[in-house]
Coordinates of C-alpha atoms in Angstrom, one line a residue:
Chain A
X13 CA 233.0 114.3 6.2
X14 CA 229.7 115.0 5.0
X15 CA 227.4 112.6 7.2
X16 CA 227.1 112.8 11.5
X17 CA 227.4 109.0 10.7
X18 CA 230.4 108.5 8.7
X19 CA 233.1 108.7 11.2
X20 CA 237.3 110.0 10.9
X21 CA 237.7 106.1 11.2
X22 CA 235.8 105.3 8.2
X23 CA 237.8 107.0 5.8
X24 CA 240.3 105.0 4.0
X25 CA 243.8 106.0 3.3
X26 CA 244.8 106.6 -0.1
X27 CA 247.5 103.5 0.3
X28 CA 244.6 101.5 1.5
X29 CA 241.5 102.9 -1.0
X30 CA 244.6 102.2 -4.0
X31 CA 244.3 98.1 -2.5
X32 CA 240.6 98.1 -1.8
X33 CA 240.7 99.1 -5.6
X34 CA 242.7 96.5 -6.8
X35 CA 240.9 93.5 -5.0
X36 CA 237.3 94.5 -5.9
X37 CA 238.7 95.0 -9.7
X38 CA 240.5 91.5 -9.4
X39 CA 236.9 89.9 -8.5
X40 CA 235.8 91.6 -11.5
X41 CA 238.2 90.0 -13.2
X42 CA 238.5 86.6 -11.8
X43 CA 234.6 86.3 -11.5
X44 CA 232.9 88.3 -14.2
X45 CA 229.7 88.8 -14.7
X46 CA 227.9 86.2 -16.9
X47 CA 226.3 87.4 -20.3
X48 CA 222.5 86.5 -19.9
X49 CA 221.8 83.2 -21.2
X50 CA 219.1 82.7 -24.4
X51 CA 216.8 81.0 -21.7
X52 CA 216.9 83.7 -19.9
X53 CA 216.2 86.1 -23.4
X54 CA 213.5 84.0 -23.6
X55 CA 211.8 83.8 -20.4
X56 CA 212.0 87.8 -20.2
X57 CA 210.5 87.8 -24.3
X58 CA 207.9 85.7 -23.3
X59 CA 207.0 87.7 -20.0
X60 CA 206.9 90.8 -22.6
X61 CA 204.7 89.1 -24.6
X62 CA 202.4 88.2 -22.1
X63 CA 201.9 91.5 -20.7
X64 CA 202.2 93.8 -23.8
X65 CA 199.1 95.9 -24.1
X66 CA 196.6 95.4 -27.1
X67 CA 197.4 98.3 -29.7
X68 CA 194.2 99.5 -30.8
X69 CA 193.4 101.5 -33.8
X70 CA 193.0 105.4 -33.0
X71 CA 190.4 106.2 -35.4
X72 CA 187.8 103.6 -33.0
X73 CA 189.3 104.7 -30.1
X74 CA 188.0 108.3 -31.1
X75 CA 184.6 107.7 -32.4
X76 CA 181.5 107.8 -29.6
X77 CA 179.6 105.2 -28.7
X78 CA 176.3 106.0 -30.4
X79 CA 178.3 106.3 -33.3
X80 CA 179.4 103.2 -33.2
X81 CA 175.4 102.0 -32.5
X82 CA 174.5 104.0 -35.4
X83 CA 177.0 102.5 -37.7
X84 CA 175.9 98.9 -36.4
X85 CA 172.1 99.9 -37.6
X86 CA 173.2 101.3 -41.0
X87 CA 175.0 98.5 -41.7
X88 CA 172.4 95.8 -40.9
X89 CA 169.9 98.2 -43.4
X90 CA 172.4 98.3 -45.4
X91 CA 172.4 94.4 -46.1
X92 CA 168.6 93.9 -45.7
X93 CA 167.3 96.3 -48.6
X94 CA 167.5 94.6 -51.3
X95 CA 166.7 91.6 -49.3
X96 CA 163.6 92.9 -48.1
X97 CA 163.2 94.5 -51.9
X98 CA 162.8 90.9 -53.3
X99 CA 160.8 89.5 -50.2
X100 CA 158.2 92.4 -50.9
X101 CA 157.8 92.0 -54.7
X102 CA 157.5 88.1 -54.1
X103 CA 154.8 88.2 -51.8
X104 CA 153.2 90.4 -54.2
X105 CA 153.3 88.2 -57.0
X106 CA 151.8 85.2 -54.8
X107 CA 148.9 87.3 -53.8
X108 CA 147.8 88.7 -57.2
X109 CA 148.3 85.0 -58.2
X110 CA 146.3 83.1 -55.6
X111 CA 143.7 86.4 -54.5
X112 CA 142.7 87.3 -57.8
X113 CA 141.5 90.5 -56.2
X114 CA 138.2 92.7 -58.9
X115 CA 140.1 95.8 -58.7
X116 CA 142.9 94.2 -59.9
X117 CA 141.4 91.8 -62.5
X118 CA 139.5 95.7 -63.8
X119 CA 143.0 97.2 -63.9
X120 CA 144.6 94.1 -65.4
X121 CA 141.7 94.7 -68.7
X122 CA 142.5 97.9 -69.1
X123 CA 146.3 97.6 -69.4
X124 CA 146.0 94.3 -71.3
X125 CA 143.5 95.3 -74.1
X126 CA 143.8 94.9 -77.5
X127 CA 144.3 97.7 -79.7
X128 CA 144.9 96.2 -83.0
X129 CA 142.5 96.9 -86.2
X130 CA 140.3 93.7 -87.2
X131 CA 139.2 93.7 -90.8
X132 CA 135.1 93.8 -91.3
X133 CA 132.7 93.4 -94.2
X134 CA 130.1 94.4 -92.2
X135 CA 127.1 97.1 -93.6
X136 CA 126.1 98.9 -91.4
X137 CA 122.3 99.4 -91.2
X138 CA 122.2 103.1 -91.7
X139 CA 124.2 102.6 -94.7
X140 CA 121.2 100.8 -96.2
X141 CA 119.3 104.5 -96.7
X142 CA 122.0 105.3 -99.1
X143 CA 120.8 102.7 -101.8
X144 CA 119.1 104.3 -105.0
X145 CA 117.3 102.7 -107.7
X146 CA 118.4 104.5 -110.6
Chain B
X10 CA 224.4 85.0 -26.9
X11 CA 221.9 83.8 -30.0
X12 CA 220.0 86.7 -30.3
X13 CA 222.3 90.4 -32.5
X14 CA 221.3 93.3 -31.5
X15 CA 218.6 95.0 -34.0
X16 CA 217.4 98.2 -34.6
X17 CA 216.2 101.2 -31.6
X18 CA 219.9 101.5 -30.8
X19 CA 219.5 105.4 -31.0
X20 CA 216.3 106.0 -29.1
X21 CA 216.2 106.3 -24.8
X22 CA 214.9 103.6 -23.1
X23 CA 211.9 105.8 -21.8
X24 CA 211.0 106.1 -26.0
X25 CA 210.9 102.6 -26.4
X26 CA 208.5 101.9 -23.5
X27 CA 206.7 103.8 -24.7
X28 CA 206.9 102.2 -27.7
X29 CA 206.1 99.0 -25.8
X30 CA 203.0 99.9 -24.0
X31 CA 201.6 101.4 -27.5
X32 CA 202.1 97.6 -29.1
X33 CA 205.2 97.7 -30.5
X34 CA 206.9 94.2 -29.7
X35 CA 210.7 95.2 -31.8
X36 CA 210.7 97.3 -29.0
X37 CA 210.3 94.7 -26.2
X38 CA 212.8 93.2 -27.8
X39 CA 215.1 96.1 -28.3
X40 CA 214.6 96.5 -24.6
X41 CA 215.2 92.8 -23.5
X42 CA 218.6 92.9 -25.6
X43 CA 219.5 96.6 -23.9
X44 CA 218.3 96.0 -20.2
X45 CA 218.5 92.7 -19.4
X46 CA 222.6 92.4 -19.1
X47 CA 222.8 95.7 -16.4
X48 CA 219.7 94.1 -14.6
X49 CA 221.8 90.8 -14.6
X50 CA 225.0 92.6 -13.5
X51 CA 223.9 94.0 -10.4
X52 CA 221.9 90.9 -9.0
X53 CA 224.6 89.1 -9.7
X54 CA 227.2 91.1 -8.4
X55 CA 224.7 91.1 -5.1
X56 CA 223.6 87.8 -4.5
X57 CA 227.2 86.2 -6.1
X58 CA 224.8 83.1 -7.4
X59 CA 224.0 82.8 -11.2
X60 CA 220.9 81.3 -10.5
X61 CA 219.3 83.3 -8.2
X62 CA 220.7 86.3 -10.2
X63 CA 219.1 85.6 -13.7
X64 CA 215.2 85.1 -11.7
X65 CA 216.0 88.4 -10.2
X66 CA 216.5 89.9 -13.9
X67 CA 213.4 88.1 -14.8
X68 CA 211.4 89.6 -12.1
X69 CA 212.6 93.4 -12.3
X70 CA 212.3 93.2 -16.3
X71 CA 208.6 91.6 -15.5
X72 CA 208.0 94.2 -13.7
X73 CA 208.8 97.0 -16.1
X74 CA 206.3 95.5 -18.8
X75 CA 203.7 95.7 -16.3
X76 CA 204.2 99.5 -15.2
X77 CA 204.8 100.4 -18.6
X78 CA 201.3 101.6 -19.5
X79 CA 201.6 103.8 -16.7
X80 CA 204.6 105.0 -17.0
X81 CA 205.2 108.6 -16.7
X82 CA 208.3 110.3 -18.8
X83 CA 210.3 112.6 -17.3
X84 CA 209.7 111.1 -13.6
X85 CA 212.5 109.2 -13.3
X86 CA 215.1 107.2 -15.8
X87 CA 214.5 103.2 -17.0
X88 CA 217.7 102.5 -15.9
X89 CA 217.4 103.8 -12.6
X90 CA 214.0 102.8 -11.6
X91 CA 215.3 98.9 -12.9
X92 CA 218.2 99.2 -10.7
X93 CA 216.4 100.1 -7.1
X94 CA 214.0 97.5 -8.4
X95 CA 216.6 94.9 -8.8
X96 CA 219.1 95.7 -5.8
X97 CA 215.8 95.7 -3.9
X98 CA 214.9 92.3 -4.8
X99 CA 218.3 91.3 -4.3
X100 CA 218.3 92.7 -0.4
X101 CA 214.9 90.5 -0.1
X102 CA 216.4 87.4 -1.4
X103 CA 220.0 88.0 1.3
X104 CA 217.4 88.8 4.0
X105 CA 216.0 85.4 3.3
X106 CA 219.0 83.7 2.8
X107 CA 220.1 85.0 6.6
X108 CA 216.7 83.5 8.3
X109 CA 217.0 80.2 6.3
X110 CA 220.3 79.5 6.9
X111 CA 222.8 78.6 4.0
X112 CA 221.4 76.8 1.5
X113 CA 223.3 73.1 1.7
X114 CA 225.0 73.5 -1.8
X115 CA 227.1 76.3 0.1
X116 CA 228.2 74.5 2.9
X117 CA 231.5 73.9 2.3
X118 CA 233.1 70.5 1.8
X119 CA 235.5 69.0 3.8
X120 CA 239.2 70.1 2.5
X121 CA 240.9 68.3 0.0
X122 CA 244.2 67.5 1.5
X123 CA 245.8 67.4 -1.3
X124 CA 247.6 70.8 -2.3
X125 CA 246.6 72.7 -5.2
X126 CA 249.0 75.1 -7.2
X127 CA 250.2 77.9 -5.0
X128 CA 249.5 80.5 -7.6
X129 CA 246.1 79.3 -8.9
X130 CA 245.2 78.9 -4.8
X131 CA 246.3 82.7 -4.0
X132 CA 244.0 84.1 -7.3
X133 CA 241.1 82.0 -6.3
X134 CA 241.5 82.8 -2.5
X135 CA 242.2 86.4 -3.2
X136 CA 239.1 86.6 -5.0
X137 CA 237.1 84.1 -2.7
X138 CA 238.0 86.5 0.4
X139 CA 236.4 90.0 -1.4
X140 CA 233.6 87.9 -2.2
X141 CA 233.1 86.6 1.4
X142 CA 234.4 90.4 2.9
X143 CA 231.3 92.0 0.1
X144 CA 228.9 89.0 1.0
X145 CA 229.5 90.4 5.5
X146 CA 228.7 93.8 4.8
X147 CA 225.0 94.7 6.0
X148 CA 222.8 94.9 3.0
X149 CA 222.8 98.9 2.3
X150 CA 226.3 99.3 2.2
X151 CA 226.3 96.3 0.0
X152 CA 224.4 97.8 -2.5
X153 CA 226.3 101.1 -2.5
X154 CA 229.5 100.0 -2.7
X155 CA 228.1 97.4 -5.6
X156 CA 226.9 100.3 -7.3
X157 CA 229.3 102.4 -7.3
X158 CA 232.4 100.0 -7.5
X159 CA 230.9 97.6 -10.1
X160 CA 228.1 99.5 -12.2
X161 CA 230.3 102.7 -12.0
X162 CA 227.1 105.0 -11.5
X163 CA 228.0 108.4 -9.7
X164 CA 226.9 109.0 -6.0
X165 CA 223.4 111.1 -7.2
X166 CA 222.6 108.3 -9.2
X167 CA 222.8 105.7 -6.4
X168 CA 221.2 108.2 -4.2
X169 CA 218.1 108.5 -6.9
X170 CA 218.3 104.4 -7.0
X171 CA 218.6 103.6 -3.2
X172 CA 215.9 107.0 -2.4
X173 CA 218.5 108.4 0.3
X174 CA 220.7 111.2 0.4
X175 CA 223.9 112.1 -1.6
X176 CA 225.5 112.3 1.6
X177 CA 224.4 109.1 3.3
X178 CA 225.4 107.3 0.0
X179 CA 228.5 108.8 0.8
X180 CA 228.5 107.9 4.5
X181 CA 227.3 103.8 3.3
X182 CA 230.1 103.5 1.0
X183 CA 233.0 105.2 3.6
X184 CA 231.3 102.4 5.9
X185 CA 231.4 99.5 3.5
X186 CA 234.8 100.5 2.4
X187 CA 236.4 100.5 5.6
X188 CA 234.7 97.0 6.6
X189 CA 236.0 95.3 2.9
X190 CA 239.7 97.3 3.6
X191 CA 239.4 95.7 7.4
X192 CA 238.1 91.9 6.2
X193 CA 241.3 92.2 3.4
X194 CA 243.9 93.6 5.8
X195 CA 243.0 91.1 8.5
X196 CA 243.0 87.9 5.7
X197 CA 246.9 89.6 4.5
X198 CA 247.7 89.7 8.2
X199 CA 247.1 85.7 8.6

């Protein structure tokens, strides 16, 4: 006896723990315990499904969240360079077109002069001195 | 069953939660297929309805996806925290049962006069009468004689799963035992 409540009355005799034995194993037998049906498979499965938490990558889960801000803000850069590239030299077109600003029109001479050699049979007038009656 | 068994038949059931509440759904699975039959087995063996049994299953598995993210290894074992969850259920649902009366499915039907073979009568009635004599018992001793008798854990283990002491497991089941030996005895005596 191990418990003030278990009493010298409780405890069974071998003769009668031997045939408590033998009934509880023959209710085993004659009503076992059913295998769990698919439905049931499938209700639990579906329960699981419900509640299983999101996996999320580790290498996110780590990085700060200014990080993550700074990221965003190279990335949107990162698209609108070359964008803003073309935009830029566009516009720049349109205004030299449609301005026609003097600096430019100055500039635009000296960068688009000719340099070739013209042929000339031209005297000069100095030259003239240089004739002798011999 | 549809369903074979697949892999994670090597690793504890605390590894595969874990498993679970990382993402992993072979493991819920794996667990469904490893947890669900004991879970099934003890309700059943408490409440002696199929029914009733399987929505207890349901319930205690439910309830071990939910506390999986928070579970914390080395506390206690899967198995054991399933089975006070599911006996406990079980002694909600006979508490019930004892306010609302029998449901009328178990009422029993007016006896068929005519007489069945002696044999088949005697099995059925033999097992009928431990079924009635377990179904008596007060709730606790119930589920330690359940325990012990038909999931074969040892007396520490029920003590872990019903959060008593070794020795008033001991003191339930010396109880339980000699009301089942009694109910028996008297039904041999008749």
């Amino acid at each position: 006896m191990t418990n003030g409540n278990m009493t010298n009355a409780d405890a069974l005799t071998n003769a009668e723990l031997a045939a408590l034995e033998a009934d509880l194993a023959h209710l085993g037998r004659a009503d076992p315990v059913p295998e769990p049906s698919d439905a049931l498979l499938a209700r639990v499965l579906a329960d699981a499904a419900n509640h299983m938490p999101v996996a999320v990558a580790p290498e996110r889960m780590a990085r700060p969240k200014a990080q993550r801000r700074f990221d965003f803000g190279a990335a949107i850069a990162g698209f609108w360079q070359p964008v803003s590239a073309g935009l830029a030299a566009a516009a720049l077109g349109v205004w030299l077109g449609w301005a026609d600003p003097v600096g430019v029109n100055a500039y635009a001479d000296i960068l688009l002069a000719s340099d070739s050699i013209e042929a000339s049979d031209t005297v000069l007038d100095a030259f003239s001195l240089f004739d002798m009656e011999l | 069953m549809g369903m074979s068994f697949d892999a994670h038949t090597d690793e504890t059931d605390e590894a595969l939660l874990q498993r679970f509440a990382d993402g992993d759904q072979s493991a819920a699975r794996a667990l469904t297929l490893r947890l669900t039959p004991r879970v099934l087995a003890v309700a059943y063996r408490m409440l002696g309805e199929r029914a009733e049994a399987e929505d207890v299953a349901q319930e205690a598995m439910m309830r071990l996806w939910k506390i999986a993210p928070d579970w914390r290894v080395g506390e206690a074992q899967v198995t054991t925290w399933l089975h006070r969850v599911a006996s406990n259920l079980c002694i909600d649902r006979l508490r019930k049962r004892r306010r609302d009366g029998p449901p009328l499915e178990d009422v029993a039907e007016p006896q068929d006069p005519t007489p069945a073979p002696v044999t088949v009568m005697m099995a059925a009635d033999r097992a009928t009468a431990v079924r009635a004599a377990l179904d008596a018992l007060p709730d606790r001793q119930k589920q330690a004689v359940t325990l012990r008798h038909f999931q074969d854990l040892s007396n520490p283990q029920i003590a872990e799963i019903m959060e008593i002491s070794v020795e008033a497991v001991e003191s339930l089941q010396s109880r339980g035992r000699r009301a089942l030996a009694t109910a028996m005895q008297g039904r041999k005596d008749v």
